[in-house]
Coordinates of C-alpha atoms (C1' of nucleotides) in Angstrom, one line a residue:
Chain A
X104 CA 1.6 -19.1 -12.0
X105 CA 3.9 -21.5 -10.4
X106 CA 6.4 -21.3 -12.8
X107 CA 6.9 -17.7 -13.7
X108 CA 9.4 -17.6 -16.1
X109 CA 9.5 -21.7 -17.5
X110 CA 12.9 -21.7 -15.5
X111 CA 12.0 -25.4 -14.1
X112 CA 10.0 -27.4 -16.8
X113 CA 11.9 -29.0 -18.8
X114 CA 10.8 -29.8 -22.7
X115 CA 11.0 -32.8 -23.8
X116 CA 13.8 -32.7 -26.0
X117 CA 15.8 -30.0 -24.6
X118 CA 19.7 -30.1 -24.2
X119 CA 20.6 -31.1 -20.0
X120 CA 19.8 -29.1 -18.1
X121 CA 23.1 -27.4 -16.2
X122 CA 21.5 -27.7 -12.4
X123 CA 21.0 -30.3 -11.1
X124 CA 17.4 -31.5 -10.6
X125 CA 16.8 -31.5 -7.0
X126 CA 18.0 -27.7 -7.1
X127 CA 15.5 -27.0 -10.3
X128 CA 12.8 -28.6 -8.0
X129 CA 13.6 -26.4 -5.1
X130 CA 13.2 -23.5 -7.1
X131 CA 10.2 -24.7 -8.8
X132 CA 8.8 -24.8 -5.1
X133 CA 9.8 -21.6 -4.0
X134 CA 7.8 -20.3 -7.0
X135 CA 5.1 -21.8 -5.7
X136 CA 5.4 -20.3 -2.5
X137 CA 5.4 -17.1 -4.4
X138 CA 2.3 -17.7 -6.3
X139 CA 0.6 -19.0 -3.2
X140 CA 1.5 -16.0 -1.2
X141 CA 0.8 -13.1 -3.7
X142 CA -2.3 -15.2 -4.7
X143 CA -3.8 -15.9 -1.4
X144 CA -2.7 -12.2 -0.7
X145 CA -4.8 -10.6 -3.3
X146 CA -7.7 -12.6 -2.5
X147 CA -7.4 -11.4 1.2
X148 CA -7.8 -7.7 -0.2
X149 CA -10.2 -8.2 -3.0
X150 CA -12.5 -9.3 0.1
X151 CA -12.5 -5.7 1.5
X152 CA -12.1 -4.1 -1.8
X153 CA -8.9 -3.4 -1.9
X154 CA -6.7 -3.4 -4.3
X155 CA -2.9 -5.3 -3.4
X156 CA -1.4 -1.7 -2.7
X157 CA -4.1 -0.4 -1.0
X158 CA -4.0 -3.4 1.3
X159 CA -0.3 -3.1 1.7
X160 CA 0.0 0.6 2.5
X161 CA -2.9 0.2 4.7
X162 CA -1.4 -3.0 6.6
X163 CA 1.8 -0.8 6.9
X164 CA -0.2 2.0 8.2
X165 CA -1.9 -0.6 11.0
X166 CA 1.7 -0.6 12.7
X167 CA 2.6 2.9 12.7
X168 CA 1.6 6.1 10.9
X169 CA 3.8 7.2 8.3
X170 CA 5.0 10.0 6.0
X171 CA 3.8 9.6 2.4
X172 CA 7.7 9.6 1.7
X173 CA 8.6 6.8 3.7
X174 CA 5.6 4.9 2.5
X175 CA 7.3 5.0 -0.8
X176 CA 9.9 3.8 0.3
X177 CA 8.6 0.6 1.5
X178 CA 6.9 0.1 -1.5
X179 CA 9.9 0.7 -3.5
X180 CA 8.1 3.7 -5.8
X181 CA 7.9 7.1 -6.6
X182 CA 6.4 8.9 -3.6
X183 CA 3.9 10.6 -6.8
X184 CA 2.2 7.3 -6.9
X185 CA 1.4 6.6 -2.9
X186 CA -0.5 10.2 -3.3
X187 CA -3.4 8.4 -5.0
X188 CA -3.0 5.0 -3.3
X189 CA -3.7 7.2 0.3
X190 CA -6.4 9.2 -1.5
X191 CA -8.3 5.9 -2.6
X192 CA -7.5 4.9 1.2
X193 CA -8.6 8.0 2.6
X194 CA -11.6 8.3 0.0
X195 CA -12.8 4.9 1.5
X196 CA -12.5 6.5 5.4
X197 CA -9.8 4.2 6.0
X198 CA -7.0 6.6 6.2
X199 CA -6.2 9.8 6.8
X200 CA -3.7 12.7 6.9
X201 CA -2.1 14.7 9.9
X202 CA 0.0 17.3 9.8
X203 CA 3.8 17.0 11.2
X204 CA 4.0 18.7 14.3
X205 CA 7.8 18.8 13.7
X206 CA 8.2 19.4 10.0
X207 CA 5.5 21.4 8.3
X208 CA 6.2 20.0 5.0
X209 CA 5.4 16.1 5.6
X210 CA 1.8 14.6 5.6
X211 CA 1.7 11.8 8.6
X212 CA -0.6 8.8 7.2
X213 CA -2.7 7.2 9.8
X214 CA -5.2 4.8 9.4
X215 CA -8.6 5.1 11.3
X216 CA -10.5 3.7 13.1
X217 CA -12.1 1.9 10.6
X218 CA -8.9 1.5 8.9
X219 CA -7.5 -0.5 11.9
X220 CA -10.4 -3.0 12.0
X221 CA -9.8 -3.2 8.6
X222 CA -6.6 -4.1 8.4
X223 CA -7.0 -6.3 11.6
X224 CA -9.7 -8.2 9.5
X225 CA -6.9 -8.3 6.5
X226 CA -4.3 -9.6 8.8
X227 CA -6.6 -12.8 9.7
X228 CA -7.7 -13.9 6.3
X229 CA -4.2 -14.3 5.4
X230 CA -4.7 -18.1 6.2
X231 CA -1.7 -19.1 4.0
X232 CA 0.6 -17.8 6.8
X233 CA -0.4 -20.1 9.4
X234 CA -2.5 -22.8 8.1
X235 CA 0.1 -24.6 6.3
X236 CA 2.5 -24.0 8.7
X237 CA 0.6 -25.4 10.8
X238 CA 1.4 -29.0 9.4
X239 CA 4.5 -28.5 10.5
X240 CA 6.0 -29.5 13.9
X241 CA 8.0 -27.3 16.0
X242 CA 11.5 -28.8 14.8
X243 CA 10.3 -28.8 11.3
X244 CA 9.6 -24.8 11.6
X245 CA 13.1 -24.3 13.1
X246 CA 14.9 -26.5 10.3
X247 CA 13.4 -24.2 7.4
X248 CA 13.8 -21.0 9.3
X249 CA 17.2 -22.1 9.6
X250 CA 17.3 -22.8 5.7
X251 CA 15.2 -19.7 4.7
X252 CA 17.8 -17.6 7.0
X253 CA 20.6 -19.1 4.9
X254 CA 18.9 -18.6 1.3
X255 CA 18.2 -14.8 2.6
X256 CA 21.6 -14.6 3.9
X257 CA 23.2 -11.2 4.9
X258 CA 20.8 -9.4 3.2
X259 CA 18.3 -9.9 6.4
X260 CA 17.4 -6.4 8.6
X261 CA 18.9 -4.1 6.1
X262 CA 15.2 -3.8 5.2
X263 CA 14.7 -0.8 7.4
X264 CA 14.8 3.1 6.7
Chain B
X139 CA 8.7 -4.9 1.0
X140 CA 9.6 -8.3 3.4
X141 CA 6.0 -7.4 5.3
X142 CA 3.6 -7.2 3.2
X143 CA 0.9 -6.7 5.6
X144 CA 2.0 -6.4 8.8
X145 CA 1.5 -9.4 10.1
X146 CA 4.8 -9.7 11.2
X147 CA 6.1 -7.0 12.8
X148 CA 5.2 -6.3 16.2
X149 CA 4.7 -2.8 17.6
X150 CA 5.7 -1.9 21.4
X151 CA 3.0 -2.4 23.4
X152 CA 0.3 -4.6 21.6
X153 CA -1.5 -7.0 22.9
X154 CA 0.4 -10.7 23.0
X155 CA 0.5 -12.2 19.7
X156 CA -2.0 -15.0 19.0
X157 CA 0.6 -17.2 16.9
X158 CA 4.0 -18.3 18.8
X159 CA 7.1 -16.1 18.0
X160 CA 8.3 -19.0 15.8
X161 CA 5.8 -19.2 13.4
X162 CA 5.9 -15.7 13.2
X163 CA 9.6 -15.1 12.2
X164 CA 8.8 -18.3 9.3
X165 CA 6.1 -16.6 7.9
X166 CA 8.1 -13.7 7.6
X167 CA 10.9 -15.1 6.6
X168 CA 8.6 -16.7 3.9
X169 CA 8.2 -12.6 3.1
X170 CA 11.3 -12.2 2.4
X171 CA 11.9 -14.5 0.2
X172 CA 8.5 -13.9 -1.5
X173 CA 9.9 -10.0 -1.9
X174 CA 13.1 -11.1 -2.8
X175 CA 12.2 -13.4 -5.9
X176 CA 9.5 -10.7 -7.1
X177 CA 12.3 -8.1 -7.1
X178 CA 14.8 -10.4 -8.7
X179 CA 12.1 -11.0 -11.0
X180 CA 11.3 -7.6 -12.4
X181 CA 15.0 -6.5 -12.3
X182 CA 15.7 -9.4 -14.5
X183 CA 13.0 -8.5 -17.2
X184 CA 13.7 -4.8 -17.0
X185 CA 17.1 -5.7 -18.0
X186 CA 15.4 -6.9 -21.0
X187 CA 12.9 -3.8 -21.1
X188 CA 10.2 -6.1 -20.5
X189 CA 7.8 -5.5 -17.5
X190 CA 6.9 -8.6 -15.6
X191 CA 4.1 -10.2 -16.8
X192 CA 5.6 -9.2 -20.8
X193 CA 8.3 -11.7 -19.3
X194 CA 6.0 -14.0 -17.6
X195 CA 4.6 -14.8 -21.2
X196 CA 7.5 -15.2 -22.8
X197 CA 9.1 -17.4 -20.4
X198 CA 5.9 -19.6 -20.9
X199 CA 6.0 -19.2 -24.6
X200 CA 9.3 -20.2 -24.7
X201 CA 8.3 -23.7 -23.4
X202 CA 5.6 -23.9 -25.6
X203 CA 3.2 -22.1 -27.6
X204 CA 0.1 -21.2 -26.4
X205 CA -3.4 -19.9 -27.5
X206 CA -4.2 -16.9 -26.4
X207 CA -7.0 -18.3 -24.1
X208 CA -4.3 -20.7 -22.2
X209 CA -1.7 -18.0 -22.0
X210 CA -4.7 -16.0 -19.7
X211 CA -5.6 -19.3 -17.5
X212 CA -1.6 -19.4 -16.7
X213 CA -2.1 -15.9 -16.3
X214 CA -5.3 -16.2 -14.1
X215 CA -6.0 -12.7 -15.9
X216 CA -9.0 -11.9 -18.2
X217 CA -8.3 -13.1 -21.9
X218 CA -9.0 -9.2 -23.0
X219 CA -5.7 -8.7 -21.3
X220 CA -3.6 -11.5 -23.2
X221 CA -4.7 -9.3 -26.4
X222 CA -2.3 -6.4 -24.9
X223 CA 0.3 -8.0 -23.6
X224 CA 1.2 -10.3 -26.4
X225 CA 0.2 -7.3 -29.3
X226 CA 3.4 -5.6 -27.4
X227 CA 5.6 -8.6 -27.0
X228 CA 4.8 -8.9 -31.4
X229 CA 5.5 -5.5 -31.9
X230 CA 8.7 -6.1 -30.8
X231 CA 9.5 -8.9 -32.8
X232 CA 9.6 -11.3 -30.0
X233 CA 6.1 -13.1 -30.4
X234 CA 4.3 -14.0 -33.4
X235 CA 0.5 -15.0 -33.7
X236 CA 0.0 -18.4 -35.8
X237 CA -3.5 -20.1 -37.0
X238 CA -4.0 -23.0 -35.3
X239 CA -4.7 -25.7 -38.0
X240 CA -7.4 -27.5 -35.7
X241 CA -9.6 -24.9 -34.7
X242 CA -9.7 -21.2 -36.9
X243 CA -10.2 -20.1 -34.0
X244 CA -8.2 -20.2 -32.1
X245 CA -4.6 -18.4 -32.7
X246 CA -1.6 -19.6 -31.5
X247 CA 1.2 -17.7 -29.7
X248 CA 5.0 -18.5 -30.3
X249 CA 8.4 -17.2 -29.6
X250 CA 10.4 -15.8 -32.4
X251 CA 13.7 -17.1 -32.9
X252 CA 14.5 -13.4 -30.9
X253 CA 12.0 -14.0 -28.6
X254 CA 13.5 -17.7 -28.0
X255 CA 17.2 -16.3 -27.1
X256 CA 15.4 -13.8 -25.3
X257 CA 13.7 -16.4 -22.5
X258 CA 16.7 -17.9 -22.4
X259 CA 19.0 -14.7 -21.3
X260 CA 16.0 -14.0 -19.1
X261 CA 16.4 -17.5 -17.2
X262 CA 19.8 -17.0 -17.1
X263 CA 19.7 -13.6 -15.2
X264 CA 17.2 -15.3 -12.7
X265 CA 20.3 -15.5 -10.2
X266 CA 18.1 -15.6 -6.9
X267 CA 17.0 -19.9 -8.0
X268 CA 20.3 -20.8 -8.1
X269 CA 22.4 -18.7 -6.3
X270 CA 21.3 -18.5 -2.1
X271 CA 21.0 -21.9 -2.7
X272 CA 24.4 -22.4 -3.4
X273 CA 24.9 -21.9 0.0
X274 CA 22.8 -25.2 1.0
X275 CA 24.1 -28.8 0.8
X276 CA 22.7 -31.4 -0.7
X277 CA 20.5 -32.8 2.6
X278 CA 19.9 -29.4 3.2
X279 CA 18.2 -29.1 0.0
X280 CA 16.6 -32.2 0.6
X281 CA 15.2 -30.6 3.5
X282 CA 13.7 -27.7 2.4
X283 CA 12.3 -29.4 -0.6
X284 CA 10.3 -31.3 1.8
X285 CA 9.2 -28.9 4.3
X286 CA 7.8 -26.7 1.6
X287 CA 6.3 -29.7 -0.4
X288 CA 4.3 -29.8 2.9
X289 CA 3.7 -26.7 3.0
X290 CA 1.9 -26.3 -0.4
X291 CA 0.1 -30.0 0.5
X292 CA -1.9 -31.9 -2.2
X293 CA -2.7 -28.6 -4.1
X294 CA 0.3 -29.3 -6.2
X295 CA 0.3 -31.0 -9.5
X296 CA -2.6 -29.4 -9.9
X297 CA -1.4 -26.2 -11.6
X298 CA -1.6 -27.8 -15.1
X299 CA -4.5 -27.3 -17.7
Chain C
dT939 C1' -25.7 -21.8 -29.3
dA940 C1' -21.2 -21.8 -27.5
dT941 C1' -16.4 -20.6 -27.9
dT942 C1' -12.1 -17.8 -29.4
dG943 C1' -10.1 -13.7 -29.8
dT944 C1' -10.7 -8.9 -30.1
dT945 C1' -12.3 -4.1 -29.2
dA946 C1' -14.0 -0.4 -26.2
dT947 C1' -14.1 1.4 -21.7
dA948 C1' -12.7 2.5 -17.2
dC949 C1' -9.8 2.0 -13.1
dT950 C1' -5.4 1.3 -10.7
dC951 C1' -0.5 1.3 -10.4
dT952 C1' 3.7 2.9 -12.3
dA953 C1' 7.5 6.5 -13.6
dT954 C1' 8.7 11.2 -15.1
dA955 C1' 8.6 16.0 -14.8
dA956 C1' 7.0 20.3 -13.1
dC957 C1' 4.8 22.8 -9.5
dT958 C1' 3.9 24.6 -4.1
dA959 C1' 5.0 25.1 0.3
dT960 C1' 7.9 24.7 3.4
dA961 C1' 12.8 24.2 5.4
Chain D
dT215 C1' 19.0 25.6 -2.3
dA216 C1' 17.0 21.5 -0.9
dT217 C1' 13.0 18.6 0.6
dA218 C1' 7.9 16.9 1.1
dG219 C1' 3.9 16.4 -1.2
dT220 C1' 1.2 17.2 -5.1
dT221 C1' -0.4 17.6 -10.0
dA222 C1' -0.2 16.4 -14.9
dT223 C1' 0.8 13.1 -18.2
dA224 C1' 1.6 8.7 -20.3
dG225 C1' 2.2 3.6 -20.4
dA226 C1' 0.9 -0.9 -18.7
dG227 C1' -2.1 -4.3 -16.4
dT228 C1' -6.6 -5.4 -14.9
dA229 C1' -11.9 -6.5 -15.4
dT230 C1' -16.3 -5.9 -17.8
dA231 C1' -19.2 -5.9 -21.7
dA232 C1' -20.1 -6.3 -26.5
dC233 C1' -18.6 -7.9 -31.0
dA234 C1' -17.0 -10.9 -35.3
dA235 C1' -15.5 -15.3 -36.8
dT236 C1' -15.8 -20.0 -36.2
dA237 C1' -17.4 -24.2 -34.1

DNA sequence: TATTGTTATACTCTATAACTATA
DNA sequence: TATAGTTATAGAGTATAACAATA
């Protein structure tokens, strides 16, 4: 990938482009970013066998158990689909489900044991995280958290619930 | 999403973290934005009634035509796949398959005049490039384009091919 | 022989709708 | 009646393996 949608290359030949170049090269790099992540991402899980759900419900698990509901809701899909994303999981010995003490309706996910090591193991082969960062010096990591803050804008912490 | 892993967020009463706070809230800030351009992404092309890598074709399609076997390297899928995906985006009138005089082959996949206005609506709805970066000046631009030009290191400019 | 594109197959993820068991 | 989770179904993307046409 790199350039998902051909929004940055320009064709020889093509009318002028309306942005400005440094902003088109921006972009281009943020795409990059975004291929990186998802790519080095995927790899991460393919090396325990999981697929990039699997990985992400499990990963989500690792902090706290939840209900299949709210797992849905993280993942931004029906809740029908996290039923056979937890039964893969759970089918693997990774996860498993609890009953609500407080609600007998909802199914607590929880990862197990082996689930935890797991996703512990997942957690550290995501290299792209830190290693590149780590050519970065201390004021260097402020200045683009300051700029990634600003590209994010409000929109920041209304992730939750 | 904005954590895809965990690997962010901290739960009460874990050990230390291994990586300084700093680092931390880039990486996830990298996340975010990661999250943010994928959603964009898909809302964009389901506005079209294309799913994303339908899109992703046409956006490179629109550049140039490909054979089916380049479209999959871009793709970093399986050529078997390419088959699908551009079999729907033809059904629909916005791809045609052309013989490539060189090699028989080899077929050649190309945006219909449709398929052409298509891309370009689809780059146009792409607001998340251009918009949160209104909000940076020009040195701040400057900025981020070098901090992530680090980031990704050599491994760029070698996409191509 | 090697390569291009396709077909056949199987698995996962996705959404929709209908069902069940609780509340 | 409303909600949580599931099942059933269908479409799309993915990989693997085998195939026809061409090189």
């Amino acid at each position: 990938m790199g350039n998902l949608v051909g929004m940055v290359t320009q064709k020889p030949g093509t009318p002028a482009p309306r942005i400005d170049p440094l902003t088109l090269e921006v972009v281009e790099l943020i795409g990059d970013v975004v291929a990186r992540y998802y790519e080095e991402y995927e790899v991460a899980a393919g090396k325990h066998a999981l697929t990039g759900a699997q990985a992400r419900v499990l990963g989500l698990l690792s902090i706290e158990p939840l209900p299949m509901r709210r797992i849905a809701q993280k993942l931004k899909c029906e809740p029908s689909n996290v039923t056979g994303i937890v039964d893969r999981l759970e089918a693997r010995g990774l996860v498993e489900r609890r009953p609500d003490p407080a609600d007998r309706r909802v199914k607590l996910a929880a990862p197990t044991e082996e689930g935890l090591g797991t996703a512990r193991s997942l957690r550290e082969s995501l290299d792209f995280a830190r290693e590149p960062l780590a050519e970065l010096s201390r004021e260097e990591r402020l200045s683009l958290r300051g700029l990634l803050r600003r590209m994010l804008g409000e929109k920041r912490a209304a992730d939750g619930k």
